[in-house]
CSV table of N, CA and C in Angstrom, one decimal:
chain,number,residue,atom,x,y,z
G,1,MET,N,1.1,-1.0,0.3
G,1,MET,CA,-0.2,-0.4,-0.1
G,1,MET,C,0.9,1.2,0.1
G,2,ASN,N,0.5,2.5,-0.6
G,2,ASN,CA,1.4,3.0,-0.9
G,2,ASN,C,0.8,4.1,-0.1
G,3,THR,N,1.5,4.7,0.9
G,3,THR,CA,1.3,5.5,2.3
G,3,THR,C,2.4,7.1,1.7
G,4,ALA,N,2.2,7.1,0.2
G,4,ALA,CA,2.8,9.2,0.3
G,4,ALA,C,2.2,9.9,0.7
G,5,CYS,N,2.6,10.9,1.5
G,5,CYS,CA,1.5,12.0,1.8
G,5,CYS,C,1.3,12.5,-0.2
G,6,PRO,N,0.1,12.9,-0.8
G,6,PRO,CA,-0.3,14.0,-1.4
G,6,PRO,C,0.0,15.1,-1.6
G,7,HIS,N,0.7,15.1,-1.0
G,7,HIS,CA,1.0,16.7,-1.1
G,7,HIS,C,2.8,16.9,-1.3
G,8,CYS,N,3.4,16.1,-1.0
G,8,CYS,CA,4.7,16.4,-0.3
G,8,CYS,C,5.2,14.8,-0.6
G,9,ALA,N,4.5,14.2,-0.8
G,9,ALA,CA,5.0,13.2,-1.0
G,9,ALA,C,6.3,12.3,0.1
G,10,VAL,N,6.1,12.6,0.8
G,10,VAL,CA,7.4,12.2,1.9
G,10,VAL,C,6.0,10.2,2.6
G,11,ASP,N,6.4,9.5,2.9
G,11,ASP,CA,6.4,8.3,3.0
G,11,ASP,C,6.0,8.8,5.3
G,12,LEU,N,4.7,8.4,5.2
G,12,LEU,CA,3.6,8.3,5.8
G,12,LEU,C,3.8,6.8,6.0
G,13,ARG,N,4.6,5.7,6.8
G,13,ARG,CA,4.3,4.4,7.1
G,13,ARG,C,4.8,4.9,8.2
G,14,LEU,N,6.5,5.5,9.4
G,14,LEU,CA,6.4,5.5,10.7
G,14,LEU,C,6.0,7.4,10.7
G,15,ARG,N,6.2,7.5,10.4
G,15,ARG,CA,5.8,9.3,10.6
G,15,ARG,C,3.8,9.4,10.2
G,16,LYS,N,3.6,9.1,12.0
G,16,LYS,CA,1.6,9.4,11.4
G,16,LYS,C,1.0,10.5,10.9
G,17,PRO,N,0.4,10.2,11.0
G,17,PRO,CA,-0.6,12.3,10.1
G,17,PRO,C,-1.1,12.3,11.5
G,18,VAL,N,-1.3,13.7,11.9
G,18,VAL,CA,-1.9,13.8,13.4
G,18,VAL,C,-2.9,14.2,12.9
G,19,ARG,N,-3.8,14.6,14.1
G,19,ARG,CA,-5.2,15.4,13.9
G,19,ARG,C,-5.6,16.6,14.6
G,20,ARG,N,-5.8,17.3,13.9
G,20,ARG,CA,-5.8,18.7,14.2
G,20,ARG,C,-7.2,19.2,14.3
G,21,SER,N,-7.7,20.1,14.7
G,21,SER,CA,-9.1,21.5,14.1
G,21,SER,C,-8.4,22.3,13.4
G,22,ASN,N,-9.5,22.1,12.4
G,22,ASN,CA,-9.5,22.4,11.6
G,22,ASN,C,-10.2,23.7,11.7
G,23,PRO,N,-9.5,24.7,10.9
G,23,PRO,CA,-10.4,26.6,11.0
G,23,PRO,C,-11.7,27.1,11.6
G,24,GLY,N,-12.5,26.4,11.4
G,24,GLY,CA,-13.4,26.5,12.0
G,24,GLY,C,-14.0,26.3,13.9
G,25,GLY,N,-12.7,25.2,13.7
G,25,GLY,CA,-13.0,23.8,15.0
G,25,GLY,C,-14.1,23.2,14.2
G,26,THR,N,-14.9,22.9,14.1
G,26,THR,CA,-15.8,21.9,13.8
G,26,THR,C,-14.8,20.3,13.6
G,27,ARG,N,-14.7,20.7,13.1
G,27,ARG,CA,-13.7,18.6,13.1
G,27,ARG,C,-12.6,18.9,13.5
G,28,ARG,N,-11.9,17.3,13.1
G,28,ARG,CA,-10.8,17.6,13.8
G,28,ARG,C,-10.4,17.0,12.3
G,29,VAL,N,-9.5,17.1,11.4
G,29,VAL,CA,-9.3,16.5,10.5
G,29,VAL,C,-7.1,16.4,10.6
G,30,LEU,N,-7.5,14.7,9.9
G,30,LEU,CA,-5.6,14.5,9.1
G,30,LEU,C,-4.5,15.5,8.3
G,31,VAL,N,-3.9,15.9,9.6
G,31,VAL,CA,-2.1,16.3,8.1
G,31,VAL,C,-1.5,15.7,8.1
G,32,CYS,N,-0.8,15.9,7.3
G,32,CYS,CA,0.6,15.6,7.2
G,32,CYS,C,1.5,15.6,8.1
G,33,PRO,N,2.6,15.3,9.0
G,33,PRO,CA,3.4,16.3,9.8
G,33,PRO,C,5.0,16.5,9.2
G,34,ALA,N,4.6,16.0,7.6
G,34,ALA,CA,5.6,17.4,7.5
G,34,ALA,C,5.3,18.7,6.2
G,35,CYS,N,4.0,18.6,6.1
G,35,CYS,CA,3.8,19.4,4.8
G,35,CYS,C,2.7,20.7,6.2
G,36,GLY,N,2.0,19.8,6.6
G,36,GLY,CA,1.1,20.6,7.2
G,36,GLY,C,0.0,20.5,6.1
G,37,GLY,N,0.0,19.3,4.7
G,37,GLY,CA,-1.3,19.5,4.0
G,37,GLY,C,-2.7,18.6,4.9
G,38,ALA,N,-3.7,18.6,4.4
G,38,ALA,CA,-5.0,18.0,5.1
G,38,ALA,C,-4.9,16.9,4.0
G,39,LEU,N,-5.6,15.7,4.7
G,39,LEU,CA,-5.4,14.4,4.2
G,39,LEU,C,-6.8,13.4,4.9
G,40,ALA,N,-7.3,12.6,3.8
G,40,ALA,CA,-8.0,11.7,3.9
G,40,ALA,C,-7.6,10.6,3.9
G,41,LEU,N,-8.6,9.4,4.5
G,41,LEU,CA,-8.0,7.9,4.3
G,41,LEU,C,-8.6,7.1,3.2
G,42,HIS,N,-8.4,6.3,2.6
G,42,HIS,CA,-8.8,6.3,1.7
G,42,HIS,C,-8.4,4.7,1.5
G,43,PRO,N,-9.4,4.2,2.1
G,43,PRO,CA,-9.8,2.4,2.0
G,43,PRO,C,-9.6,1.6,1.1
G,44,HIS,N,-9.7,0.6,0.5
G,44,HIS,CA,-9.7,-0.5,0.1
G,44,HIS,C,-11.3,-0.8,-0.3
G,45,PRO,N,-12.0,-1.0,-1.2
G,45,PRO,CA,-14.1,-1.1,-1.0
G,45,PRO,C,-12.9,-2.9,-0.5
G,46,ALA,N,-12.3,-4.1,-1.0
G,46,ALA,CA,-11.3,-5.1,0.3
G,46,ALA,C,-11.0,-4.7,1.8
G,47,GLU,N,-11.0,-4.1,1.6
G,47,GLU,CA,-10.5,-3.1,3.7
G,47,GLU,C,-12.2,-3.0,4.6
G,48,LYS,N,-13.3,-2.6,3.3
G,48,LYS,CA,-14.1,-2.3,3.8
G,48,LYS,C,-15.3,-2.9,3.8
G,49,PHE,N,-15.1,-4.2,3.2
G,49,PHE,CA,-16.1,-5.9,3.2
G,49,PHE,C,-15.0,-6.4,3.6
G,50,PHE,N,-14.2,-6.3,4.7
G,50,PHE,CA,-13.0,-7.9,5.4
G,50,PHE,C,-13.2,-7.4,6.6
G,51,PHE,N,-12.5,-6.0,7.0
G,51,PHE,CA,-12.7,-5.9,8.7
G,51,PHE,C,-13.8,-5.8,9.4
G,52,PRO,N,-14.8,-5.9,9.1
G,52,PRO,CA,-16.3,-5.7,10.2
G,52,PRO,C,-16.6,-6.6,8.9
G,53,GLY,N,-16.8,-8.5,8.9
G,53,GLY,CA,-16.6,-9.2,8.2
G,53,GLY,C,-15.6,-9.9,9.0
G,54,VAL,N,-14.5,-9.8,10.1
G,54,VAL,CA,-14.1,-10.2,11.0
G,54,VAL,C,-14.4,-10.3,12.5
G,55,LEU,N,-15.5,-8.7,13.0
G,55,LEU,CA,-15.8,-8.2,13.9
G,55,LEU,C,-17.1,-9.1,13.9
G,56,LEU,N,-18.0,-9.7,12.8
G,56,LEU,CA,-18.8,-10.5,12.8
G,56,LEU,C,-18.7,-12.2,13.5
G,57,ALA,N,-17.7,-12.3,12.4
G,57,ALA,CA,-17.0,-14.1,12.9
G,57,ALA,C,-16.6,-13.8,14.1
G,58,LEU,N,-15.9,-13.0,14.6
G,58,LEU,CA,-15.9,-12.9,16.2
G,58,LEU,C,-17.4,-12.9,16.9
G,59,LEU,N,-18.5,-12.3,16.3
G,59,LEU,CA,-19.2,-11.7,17.6
G,59,LEU,C,-20.1,-13.2,17.2
G,60,GLY,N,-20.1,-14.1,15.8
G,60,GLY,CA,-20.9,-14.8,15.5
G,60,GLY,C,-19.8,-16.8,16.5
G,61,LEU,N,-18.7,-16.7,17.0
G,61,LEU,CA,-18.3,-17.0,18.2
G,61,LEU,C,-18.9,-17.3,19.0
G,62,ASN,N,-18.4,-16.3,19.9
G,62,ASN,CA,-18.4,-16.0,21.0
G,62,ASN,C,-20.5,-15.9,21.0
G,63,LEU,N,-21.1,-16.0,20.2
G,63,LEU,CA,-23.3,-16.3,20.0
G,63,LEU,C,-22.2,-17.8,20.4
G,64,TYR,N,-22.2,-18.2,19.7
G,64,TYR,CA,-22.2,-19.7,19.6
G,64,TYR,C,-22.0,-20.6,20.7
G,65,SER,N,-20.4,-20.4,21.5
G,65,SER,CA,-19.9,-20.9,21.9
G,65,SER,C,-20.9,-20.1,23.6
G,66,GLY,N,-20.9,-19.5,23.7
G,66,GLY,CA,-21.7,-19.2,24.7
G,66,GLY,C,-23.4,-20.0,25.3
G,67,PHE,N,-23.1,-19.8,23.8
G,67,PHE,CA,-25.3,-20.2,23.7
G,67,PHE,C,-25.7,-22.3,24.2
G,68,SER,N,-24.4,-22.4,23.2
G,68,SER,CA,-24.5,-23.7,23.3
G,68,SER,C,-24.2,-24.6,24.1
G,69,GLY,N,-23.0,-23.9,24.8
G,69,GLY,CA,-22.1,-24.6,26.3
G,69,GLY,C,-20.6,-24.7,25.9
G,70,VAL,N,-19.8,-24.7,24.5
G,70,VAL,CA,-19.4,-25.5,24.2
G,70,VAL,C,-17.7,-24.0,25.6
G,71,LYS,N,-17.3,-25.4,26.1
G,71,LYS,CA,-16.1,-25.2,27.0
G,71,LYS,C,-14.3,-24.9,26.2
G,72,ILE,N,-13.3,-23.3,25.9
G,72,ILE,CA,-12.7,-23.6,25.3
G,72,ILE,C,-11.8,-23.4,26.3
G,73,ALA,N,-10.7,-24.3,25.7
G,73,ALA,CA,-9.1,-23.3,26.8
G,73,ALA,C,-9.0,-22.2,26.2
G,74,PRO,N,-8.3,-21.3,27.3
G,74,PRO,CA,-8.2,-19.9,26.9
G,74,PRO,C,-7.3,-20.0,25.4
G,75,THR,N,-6.4,-21.0,25.7
G,75,THR,CA,-5.3,-20.6,24.5
G,75,THR,C,-5.9,-20.6,23.8
G,76,GLY,N,-7.2,-21.7,23.2
G,76,GLY,CA,-7.5,-21.9,22.4
G,76,GLY,C,-8.0,-21.0,21.6
G,77,ALA,N,-8.8,-20.4,22.3
G,77,ALA,CA,-9.4,-18.8,22.3
G,77,ALA,C,-8.1,-18.6,21.5
G,78,LEU,N,-7.7,-18.2,22.0
G,78,LEU,CA,-6.2,-16.8,21.9
G,78,LEU,C,-6.1,-17.1,20.0
G,79,VAL,N,-5.8,-18.8,19.9
G,79,VAL,CA,-5.2,-19.2,18.5
G,79,VAL,C,-6.7,-18.8,18.0
G,80,MET,N,-8.1,-18.7,17.7
G,80,MET,CA,-8.7,-19.0,17.4
G,80,MET,C,-9.0,-17.4,16.8
G,81,LEU,N,-8.8,-16.8,17.9
G,81,LEU,CA,-8.7,-15.0,17.8
G,81,LEU,C,-7.2,-14.6,16.3
G,82,ALA,N,-6.0,-15.3,17.5
G,82,ALA,CA,-4.9,-14.7,16.5
G,82,ALA,C,-5.3,-15.8,14.8
G,83,LEU,N,-5.9,-16.8,14.3
G,83,LEU,CA,-5.6,-17.3,13.0
G,83,LEU,C,-6.5,-16.1,12.6
G,84,ILE,N,-8.2,-15.7,13.4
G,84,ILE,CA,-9.0,-14.8,13.1
G,84,ILE,C,-8.7,-13.8,11.8
G,85,PHE,N,-7.7,-12.9,13.6
G,85,PHE,CA,-7.4,-11.4,12.1
G,85,PHE,C,-5.5,-11.4,11.3
G,86,ALA,N,-5.4,-12.9,11.4
G,86,ALA,CA,-3.9,-13.0,10.6
G,86,ALA,C,-4.7,-13.9,9.7
G,87,GLY,N,-6.2,-13.7,9.0
G,87,GLY,CA,-6.5,-14.4,7.8
G,87,GLY,C,-7.2,-12.7,8.2
G,88,ALA,N,-7.1,-11.9,8.3
G,88,ALA,CA,-8.1,-10.6,7.8
G,88,ALA,C,-6.4,-9.5,7.7
G,89,PHE,N,-5.1,-9.4,7.6
G,89,PHE,CA,-3.8,-8.8,6.9
G,89,PHE,C,-3.4,-9.7,5.8
G,90,ALA,N,-3.6,-11.4,5.8
G,90,ALA,CA,-3.7,-11.4,5.1
G,90,ALA,C,-3.7,-11.6,3.5
G,91,VAL,N,-5.0,-10.9,3.8
G,91,VAL,CA,-5.7,-10.5,2.5
G,91,VAL,C,-5.7,-9.8,2.3
G,92,ARG,N,-6.0,-8.3,3.2
G,92,ARG,CA,-5.3,-7.5,3.1
G,92,ARG,C,-3.9,-7.0,2.7
G,93,GLY,N,-2.9,-7.9,3.0
G,93,GLY,CA,-2.1,-8.1,1.4
G,93,GLY,C,-1.8,-8.5,0.6
G,94,LEU,N,-3.3,-9.7,0.2
G,94,LEU,CA,-2.8,-10.2,-1.4
G,94,LEU,C,-3.6,-9.3,-1.9
G,95,LEU,N,-5.1,-8.9,-1.2
G,95,LEU,CA,-6.2,-8.0,-2.1
G,95,LEU,C,-5.5,-6.8,-2.5
G,96,VAL,N,-5.7,-5.7,-1.6
G,96,VAL,CA,-4.9,-4.5,-1.8
G,96,VAL,C,-3.4,-3.9,-3.0
G,97,PRO,N,-3.6,-3.8,-3.6
G,97,PRO,CA,-2.6,-2.9,-4.8
G,97,PRO,C,-1.4,-2.8,-4.5
G,98,LYS,N,-0.7,-2.5,-4.4
G,98,LYS,CA,0.8,-1.9,-3.6
G,98,LYS,C,0.6,-0.5,-4.0
G,99,ASP,N,-0.3,0.1,-5.5
G,99,ASP,CA,0.0,1.3,-6.2
G,99,ASP,C,-1.1,2.0,-4.8
G,100,TRP,N,-2.2,1.4,-4.3
G,100,TRP,CA,-3.5,1.7,-3.3
G,100,TRP,C,-2.8,3.1,-2.9
G,101,PRO,N,-3.8,4.3,-2.9
G,101,PRO,CA,-2.4,5.3,-2.4
G,101,PRO,C,-3.8,5.2,-0.9
G,102,ARG,N,-2.5,4.8,0.7
G,102,ARG,CA,-3.8,5.5,1.9
G,102,ARG,C,-3.8,6.5,2.2
G,103,TYR,N,-3.6,7.4,1.5
G,103,TYR,CA,-4.1,9.2,1.6
G,103,TYR,C,-4.3,10.2,0.8
G,104,VAL,N,-5.6,10.2,0.5
G,104,VAL,CA,-5.7,11.6,-0.4
G,104,VAL,C,-5.4,12.6,0.1
G,105,ALA,N,-6.3,13.6,-0.5
G,105,ALA,CA,-5.8,14.9,-0.2
G,105,ALA,C,-7.3,15.3,0.0
G,106,SER,N,-7.9,15.8,1.1
G,106,SER,CA,-8.4,16.0,1.4
G,106,SER,C,-9.5,17.8,1.2
G,107,LYS,N,-10.7,17.6,1.1
G,107,LYS,CA,-11.2,18.8,0.9
G,107,LYS,C,-10.6,20.0,2.7
G,108,ALA,N,-10.9,19.4,3.1
G,108,ALA,CA,-10.2,20.6,4.7
G,108,ALA,C,-9.7,20.7,4.3
G,109,ASP,N,-9.1,22.2,5.0
G,109,ASP,CA,-8.0,22.9,4.8
G,109,ASP,C,-7.4,22.1,6.2
G,110,GLY,N,-6.1,22.1,5.7
G,110,GLY,CA,-5.4,21.3,7.5
G,110,GLY,C,-4.2,22.1,7.7
G,111,GLY,N,-4.3,22.9,7.2
G,111,GLY,CA,-3.7,24.8,8.2
G,111,GLY,C,-2.0,23.6,8.4
G,112,ALA,N,-1.2,24.5,9.2
G,112,ALA,CA,0.1,24.6,9.1
G,112,ALA,C,0.9,25.1,10.5
């Protein structure tokens, strides 16, 4: 995934954008720490679909085990959670193209 700032092209993988109030003070916007340009998250459609699916899978697993009386050892539960989350990140790595922009320029004025 391309994590470069759309304004200044600085890689934001290690330098996370900060949240600042916009000039009107009504909302907080993401701002590039290098240039101060306003950013917006740009999730891939696979991310929008799959991560809520992971939460629904966890909910279903909890409901099933709670109502059916299945007893799971804590280590078994941790292994299942780890597999579910590893699957989510594996799908993200496989389905999201390397050149997909993580951030796009926002219409909000970030200010510097």
